[in-house]
Amino acid sequence: MMWTVKAVGLGVVALSLSLELFAWLRRRLKPGRTLHEVLFFPSEMACVQHIFVPSDSCLCPLPHGVETSFSRLLCRILSAKSSLDVCIFCFSNMDLCRVLLALQIKGVTIRVLTDKDYAAIPGSQIGVLREAGICVRCDGTPVYMHHKFVVVDGRLLITGSLNWTLSAVQSNMENVLITDEPELVRPFIAEFSRLWALNDPARKHHAVDQKPAHVVSRTRD
Amino acid sequence: MMWTVKAVGLGVVALSLSLELFAWLRRRLKPGRTLHEVLFFPSEMACVQHIFVPSDSCLCPLPHGVETSFSRLLCRILSAKSSLDVCIFCFSNMDLCRVLLALQIKGVTIRVLTDKDYAAIPGSQIGVLREAGICVRCDGTPVYMHHKFVVVDGRLLITGSLNWTLSAVQSNMENVLITDEPELVRPFIAEFSRLWALNDPARKHHAVDQKPAHVVSRTRD
């Protein structure tokens, strides 16, 4: 009897300690859960040719092999594997246009939502995107579609103050916040879907919720 | 001898199970770790008088008792207890100005950094803030100080596309992201400090890092 109690006791000790050790190891070894990155602008000027053609030895006068806010932004967008939803007020930056064209060739589904007035300004890349067959919708309301966010593969949010212009990248003081925190990404996905449907030329007379879901996410986890 | 082994064995079991239970209870009972909130604009128009004077029964024609994106934004800023760092391109919204004046009266240390050109436009609230004794610095570079972020008590970040204007709040499509995730908040605190020092009139000729730390945070946690 005593031996049984002792054996059971030691068995429980061993099991309990093993579970504790297993839980600790799991916490230590599991891959990172959430990505957070903040980029500030103006970005240093540097050649970004290697991002598009890694083997190319560029001869331009800009510094080479330098990681900048802009090169990191380009790489984050270029990481798209299946879809890219772009909601941008002003789009005239040719490198960012080149990123979208490269993704289009790779077969990524791209949707671009922009402001109608700013789509027509000199230097706008919206026409180039349309010519390449990228699906673009313009918000034609008299107010500004002032967003500057992107959702990569439905899981990574890139948002901030930065319009996709040369002056925003090279001159202005700007910020870009990148995260894959689901509680932050999900509301932007929902808002993109709502605005995309709202600006569907074929559905102009259909019932689409005209108002944003004002408080989309409010979570403590 | 056997009794000793048995007693020690049972003691270890009890200790181990207690630790497990304690850790589980701690996980269950501890307050939420991270706040994430996303607000979209335009905001519904509603009276915000109750936010400033809770007991006041306002007679204005706007809807009352309605929670909107704007009312939530005001409450988040009003939650400041010790400090408020505002880095905003365009500041003409009178309700947001009223929030800052209320915080100033409560003794919150407020610093406002804005763009020089936009500080002088008609309707700008920068003059009102200065008259109230709030410390304001203007970025006088020929480029835009295009940020639209706030740090509350050095722990809560409010950022997005929204300038502090009436049209941004009531008309435009805009977003505001609110988080207390330290990996996202810290870079904005550092960038605010850098820009604040950069625009100190008394330190114009001192050595302040002119460039933003391009990649301030890149973390998996």
XYZ file of C-alpha atoms in Angstrom:
442
model
C 0.000 0.000 0.000
C 2.742 2.420 1.044
C 4.731 1.558 -2.041
C 1.704 2.224 -4.223
C 1.115 5.655 -2.650
C 4.809 6.470 -3.051
C 4.890 5.357 -6.683
C 1.719 7.287 -7.528
C 3.095 10.334 -5.698
C 6.386 10.283 -7.575
C 4.520 9.632 -10.838
C 2.397 12.748 -10.312
C 5.515 14.786 -9.463
C 7.216 13.621 -12.644
C 4.132 14.309 -14.771
C 3.573 17.741 -13.259
C 7.208 18.799 -13.672
C 7.243 17.465 -17.234
C 4.152 19.508 -18.128
C 5.746 22.611 -16.610
C 8.954 22.007 -18.586
C 7.000 21.349 -21.780
C 4.991 24.585 -21.401
C 8.199 26.558 -20.737
C 9.935 25.053 -23.765
C 6.883 25.777 -25.926
C 6.895 29.429 -24.853
C 10.629 29.725 -25.557
C 10.714 27.950 -28.892
C 7.509 29.035 -30.648
C 8.048 31.454 -33.568
C 7.386 35.195 -33.141
C 3.712 35.972 -32.950
C 3.355 39.557 -34.035
C 5.320 41.782 -36.379
C 5.633 45.459 -35.512
C 7.708 47.912 -37.530
C 7.774 51.690 -37.716
C 9.451 53.611 -40.538
C 10.097 57.334 -40.550
C 10.601 59.588 -43.505
C 12.161 61.431 -45.312
C 14.060 58.389 -46.424
C 17.728 58.534 -47.260
C 18.178 58.549 -51.003
C 19.619 55.258 -52.203
C 19.399 53.044 -55.249
C 16.514 50.527 -55.105
C 17.284 48.730 -58.378
C 18.524 45.625 -56.507
C 15.047 45.192 -55.015
C 13.596 44.663 -58.482
C 16.561 42.980 -60.215
C 18.822 41.435 -57.533
C 21.510 40.448 -60.031
C 21.685 43.863 -61.682
C 24.855 45.853 -60.988
C 23.434 49.363 -61.203
C 25.701 52.218 -62.275
C 23.519 55.121 -61.070
C 25.169 57.778 -58.864
C 23.003 57.016 -55.803
C 24.458 55.028 -52.860
C 24.049 51.267 -53.266
C 23.401 48.495 -50.758
C 21.906 50.894 -48.215
C 18.791 49.880 -46.324
C 16.431 52.839 -45.991
C 12.867 53.424 -44.850
C 11.847 53.450 -48.487
C 13.654 50.223 -49.410
C 12.036 48.511 -46.417
C 8.614 49.797 -47.468
C 9.147 48.502 -51.006
C 10.239 45.090 -49.695
C 7.234 44.813 -47.385
C 4.857 45.488 -50.289
C 6.828 43.189 -52.607
C 6.389 40.386 -50.055
C 2.776 39.986 -51.254
C 2.116 36.439 -52.422
C -1.593 36.409 -53.226
C -3.270 39.801 -52.794
C -2.580 43.486 -52.320
C -5.260 46.009 -51.405
C -4.057 49.584 -51.795
C -6.108 52.510 -50.487
C -4.130 55.624 -51.260
C -5.001 59.292 -51.600
C -2.205 60.345 -53.907
C -0.125 57.945 -56.039
C 2.621 59.424 -58.201
C 5.719 57.561 -56.980
C 7.225 55.604 -59.865
C 9.106 53.072 -57.707
C 5.922 52.172 -55.859
C 4.169 51.870 -59.226
C 6.978 49.565 -60.354
C 6.374 47.388 -57.266
C 2.716 46.986 -58.222
C 3.593 46.157 -61.829
C 6.091 43.521 -60.628
C 3.460 41.975 -58.349
C 0.906 42.035 -61.182
C 3.342 40.028 -63.353
C 3.794 37.556 -60.471
C 0.031 36.974 -60.454
C -0.810 38.809 -57.228
C -4.415 40.105 -57.192
C -4.130 43.862 -56.841
C -6.922 46.300 -56.053
C -6.208 50.022 -55.931
C -8.650 52.514 -54.476
C -7.758 56.167 -54.872
C -9.164 59.690 -54.887
C -10.626 60.760 -58.216
C -9.265 64.319 -58.155
C -5.744 63.205 -57.335
C -5.824 60.369 -59.872
C -5.823 63.014 -62.593
C -2.922 65.200 -61.426
C 0.263 65.368 -63.516
C 2.600 62.500 -62.645
C -0.173 60.291 -61.247
C 0.607 56.608 -61.796
C -3.053 55.562 -61.845
C -3.141 55.570 -65.668
C -0.021 53.368 -65.801
C -1.639 50.865 -63.408
C -4.834 50.765 -65.474
C -2.884 50.243 -68.703
C -1.151 47.285 -67.043
C -4.546 45.769 -66.284
C -4.534 46.482 -62.564
C -8.014 46.989 -61.158
C -8.408 50.601 -60.008
C -11.447 52.299 -58.521
C -11.705 56.016 -57.817
C -13.681 57.627 -55.078
C -15.645 60.331 -56.843
C -17.283 61.991 -53.843
C -16.533 65.689 -53.348
C -14.594 64.876 -50.146
C -11.081 63.444 -49.865
C -10.456 59.692 -49.853
C -7.526 60.519 -47.590
C -6.439 57.017 -46.505
C -2.848 55.853 -47.030
C -2.971 52.151 -46.211
C -2.201 48.808 -47.777
C -3.172 45.284 -46.764
C -0.734 42.582 -47.928
C -2.132 39.043 -48.341
C -4.996 39.890 -45.984
C -2.609 39.698 -43.023
C -0.145 42.603 -43.012
C -1.195 46.224 -42.564
C 0.934 49.117 -43.806
C -0.536 52.485 -42.801
C 0.482 56.002 -41.828
C 0.767 59.558 -43.064
C 2.746 58.780 -46.220
C 1.177 59.404 -49.605
C 2.829 57.554 -52.477
C 4.582 60.588 -53.910
C 8.238 61.465 -54.402
C 8.099 64.454 -52.054
C 6.473 62.384 -49.276
C 9.245 59.788 -49.534
C 12.239 62.074 -50.049
C 11.315 65.362 -48.364
C 8.462 65.358 -45.871
C 8.424 64.181 -42.290
C 6.181 61.129 -42.429
C 5.525 57.838 -40.668
C 4.569 54.349 -41.759
C 3.400 51.723 -39.288
C 3.558 48.048 -40.272
C 1.873 45.323 -38.254
C 0.301 41.901 -38.618
C -1.622 42.218 -35.351
C -5.036 40.801 -36.355
C -6.971 43.235 -34.171
C -5.459 46.111 -36.146
C -5.468 44.475 -39.591
C -9.084 43.216 -39.582
C -10.786 46.641 -39.355
C -8.742 47.905 -42.317
C -9.691 44.826 -44.369
C -13.363 45.460 -43.574
C -13.095 49.159 -44.408
C -11.334 48.407 -47.696
C -14.086 45.952 -48.666
C -16.747 48.506 -47.804
C -15.096 51.313 -49.785
C -14.333 48.951 -52.690
C -17.995 47.931 -52.929
C -19.109 51.532 -52.485
C -17.068 52.575 -55.512
C -18.010 49.700 -57.797
C -19.302 51.429 -60.958
C -21.646 48.482 -61.581
C -23.166 48.713 -58.101
C -23.636 52.441 -57.784
C -27.361 51.998 -57.257
C -27.167 48.966 -55.020
C -27.412 49.091 -51.265
C -23.923 49.427 -49.833
C -23.351 50.690 -46.324
C -22.474 54.332 -46.856
C -21.132 54.860 -43.373
C -17.912 53.479 -41.951
C -18.178 51.210 -38.962
C -17.013 53.958 -36.643
C -15.536 51.829 -33.919
C -14.382 48.714 -35.683
C -12.068 47.245 -33.137
C -11.709 47.813 -29.450
C -9.931 44.935 -27.876
C -7.789 44.007 -24.974
C -6.077 40.696 -25.520
C 13.044 6.484 5.519
C 10.064 5.413 3.408
C 7.823 7.884 5.233
C 10.284 10.682 4.555
C 10.435 9.890 0.820
C 6.647 9.716 0.696
C 6.238 13.003 2.558
C 8.784 14.779 0.350
C 7.158 13.297 -2.733
C 3.700 14.477 -1.761
C 5.118 17.866 -0.770
C 6.658 18.316 -4.212
C 3.374 17.273 -5.849
C 1.468 19.828 -3.785
C 4.023 22.566 -4.521
C 4.108 21.816 -8.217
C 0.328 21.740 -8.589
C 0.023 24.940 -6.553
C 2.502 26.712 -8.838
C 0.595 25.499 -11.887
C -2.695 26.731 -10.413
C -1.140 30.067 -9.441
C 0.244 30.611 -12.969
C -3.146 29.725 -14.501
C -4.990 32.103 -12.149
C -2.482 34.867 -12.924
C -3.029 34.418 -16.667
C -6.812 34.483 -16.196
C -7.014 37.421 -13.798
C -4.351 39.840 -15.006
C -5.699 42.923 -16.828
C -5.614 43.044 -20.656
C -2.118 43.467 -21.985
C -2.500 45.437 -25.164
C -5.069 47.941 -26.352
C -5.873 48.065 -30.058
C -8.541 50.303 -31.528
C -9.244 51.513 -35.047
C -11.537 54.439 -35.830
C -12.767 55.372 -39.276
C -13.985 58.713 -40.460
C -16.040 60.665 -41.501
C -17.529 60.586 -38.061
C -21.253 60.815 -37.496
C -22.144 64.299 -36.342
C -23.167 64.288 -32.693
C -22.938 66.599 -29.727
C -19.705 66.234 -27.726
C -20.565 68.725 -24.968
C -21.041 65.901 -22.418
C -17.389 64.934 -22.866
C -16.299 68.304 -21.517
C -19.144 69.002 -19.061
C -20.793 65.671 -18.114
C -23.568 67.333 -16.107
C -24.485 69.810 -18.854
C -27.823 69.180 -20.576
C -27.025 70.587 -23.995
C -29.826 72.010 -26.123
C -28.006 72.015 -29.473
C -29.780 70.411 -32.463
C -27.177 67.627 -32.898
C -27.936 64.072 -31.705
C -26.975 63.492 -28.066
C -25.590 60.449 -26.263
C -24.214 58.938 -29.464
C -20.769 57.363 -29.438
C -18.910 58.255 -32.639
C -15.368 57.920 -33.960
C -14.810 61.535 -33.033
C -16.174 61.212 -29.498
C -13.949 58.178 -28.943
C -10.932 60.083 -30.251
C -11.672 62.999 -27.927
C -12.038 60.642 -24.932
C -8.769 58.862 -25.718
C -6.904 62.183 -25.787
C -8.733 63.428 -22.697
C -7.552 60.311 -20.844
C -4.089 61.914 -20.542
C -3.000 62.164 -16.915
C 0.539 63.517 -17.084
C 1.691 64.320 -20.642
C 0.457 64.769 -24.184
C 2.794 65.043 -27.161
C 0.995 66.188 -30.307
C 2.680 66.091 -33.707
C 0.147 67.354 -36.204
C 0.370 68.824 -39.692
C -2.834 70.845 -39.653
C -4.723 71.872 -36.496
C -7.906 73.883 -36.930
C -10.492 71.704 -35.151
C -12.006 73.665 -32.255
C -13.180 70.599 -30.279
C -9.687 69.125 -30.343
C -8.332 72.517 -29.280
C -10.843 72.486 -26.417
C -9.525 69.072 -25.339
C -6.002 70.454 -25.109
C -7.156 73.507 -23.153
C -9.027 71.229 -20.708
C -5.920 69.075 -20.235
C -3.790 72.187 -19.753
C -6.093 73.304 -16.921
C -5.786 69.811 -15.369
C -2.007 70.252 -15.287
C -1.091 67.841 -18.085
C 2.224 68.745 -19.738
C 1.375 69.399 -23.388
C 3.820 69.784 -26.266
C 2.527 70.579 -29.756
C 4.681 70.284 -32.849
C 3.180 71.515 -36.090
C 3.970 72.723 -39.586
C 4.838 76.415 -39.795
C 2.940 77.113 -43.019
C -0.241 75.456 -41.783
C -0.001 77.104 -38.350
C -0.762 80.410 -40.044
C -3.811 79.415 -42.118
C -7.217 80.920 -41.289
C -8.924 78.950 -38.535
C -5.695 77.467 -37.178
C -5.922 76.833 -33.429
C -2.178 77.193 -32.864
C -2.547 80.817 -31.763
C -5.265 79.839 -29.252
C -2.981 77.158 -27.789
C -0.089 79.592 -27.453
C -2.301 82.190 -25.776
C -3.320 79.524 -23.258
C 0.342 78.934 -22.446
C 0.668 75.596 -24.224
C 4.157 74.988 -25.553
C 4.097 74.947 -29.363
C 6.978 74.509 -31.778
C 6.708 74.905 -35.532
C 8.720 73.080 -38.121
C 9.994 75.823 -40.384
C 11.673 73.681 -43.051
C 10.418 74.112 -46.620
C 9.021 70.543 -46.556
C 5.851 69.322 -44.851
C 5.852 68.164 -41.231
C 3.130 65.770 -42.327
C 2.750 63.602 -39.198
C -0.629 63.194 -37.518
C 0.181 61.426 -34.267
C -0.222 61.864 -30.528
C 1.417 60.096 -27.615
C -0.669 60.057 -24.413
C 1.223 59.708 -21.108
C 4.176 58.178 -22.964
C 2.232 54.925 -23.357
C -0.663 55.320 -25.822
C -0.159 56.049 -29.510
C -2.864 57.680 -31.630
C -1.851 57.891 -35.300
C -3.289 57.759 -38.797
C -4.304 59.879 -41.766
C -6.493 62.341 -39.849
C -5.473 65.972 -39.629
C -7.120 67.900 -36.830
C -9.500 69.813 -39.068
C -13.286 69.935 -39.310
C -13.358 68.549 -42.862
C -11.096 65.610 -41.914
C -13.415 64.694 -39.036
C -16.780 65.330 -40.693
C -16.212 64.791 -44.415
C -13.105 62.891 -45.494
C -12.441 59.183 -45.458
C -9.784 58.836 -42.787
C -8.400 56.364 -40.278
C -7.029 56.590 -36.749
C -5.169 53.719 -35.142
C -4.841 53.612 -31.346
C -2.499 51.226 -29.564
C -0.452 50.901 -26.406
C 1.773 48.194 -27.899
C 5.226 49.305 -26.654
C 7.004 48.213 -29.848
C 4.809 50.633 -31.812
C 4.672 53.442 -29.241
C 8.410 53.682 -28.477
C 9.561 54.696 -31.999
C 6.989 57.511 -32.084
C 8.176 58.764 -28.664
C 11.764 58.771 -29.945
C 10.804 60.541 -33.181
C 8.803 63.162 -31.281
C 11.770 63.847 -28.990
C 14.085 64.156 -31.994
C 11.776 66.553 -33.866
C 11.057 68.538 -30.686
C 14.776 69.062 -30.082
C 15.334 69.819 -33.759
C 12.799 72.642 -33.604
C 13.935 74.159 -30.316
C 14.536 77.847 -31.176
C 17.261 77.988 -28.508
C 19.096 74.986 -29.926
C 18.972 75.790 -33.620
C 22.751 75.774 -33.787
C 23.329 72.782 -31.552
C 23.994 69.314 -32.796
C 20.699 67.497 -33.119
C 20.350 64.437 -35.273
C 18.840 65.810 -38.470
C 17.857 62.443 -39.830
C 15.106 60.183 -38.590
C 16.117 56.759 -37.356
C 14.797 55.132 -40.499
C 14.036 51.728 -39.097
C 13.190 52.396 -35.515
C 11.463 49.203 -34.592
C 11.458 45.825 -36.184
C 10.381 43.264 -33.675
C 8.765 39.932 -33.372
C 7.603 39.308 -29.837
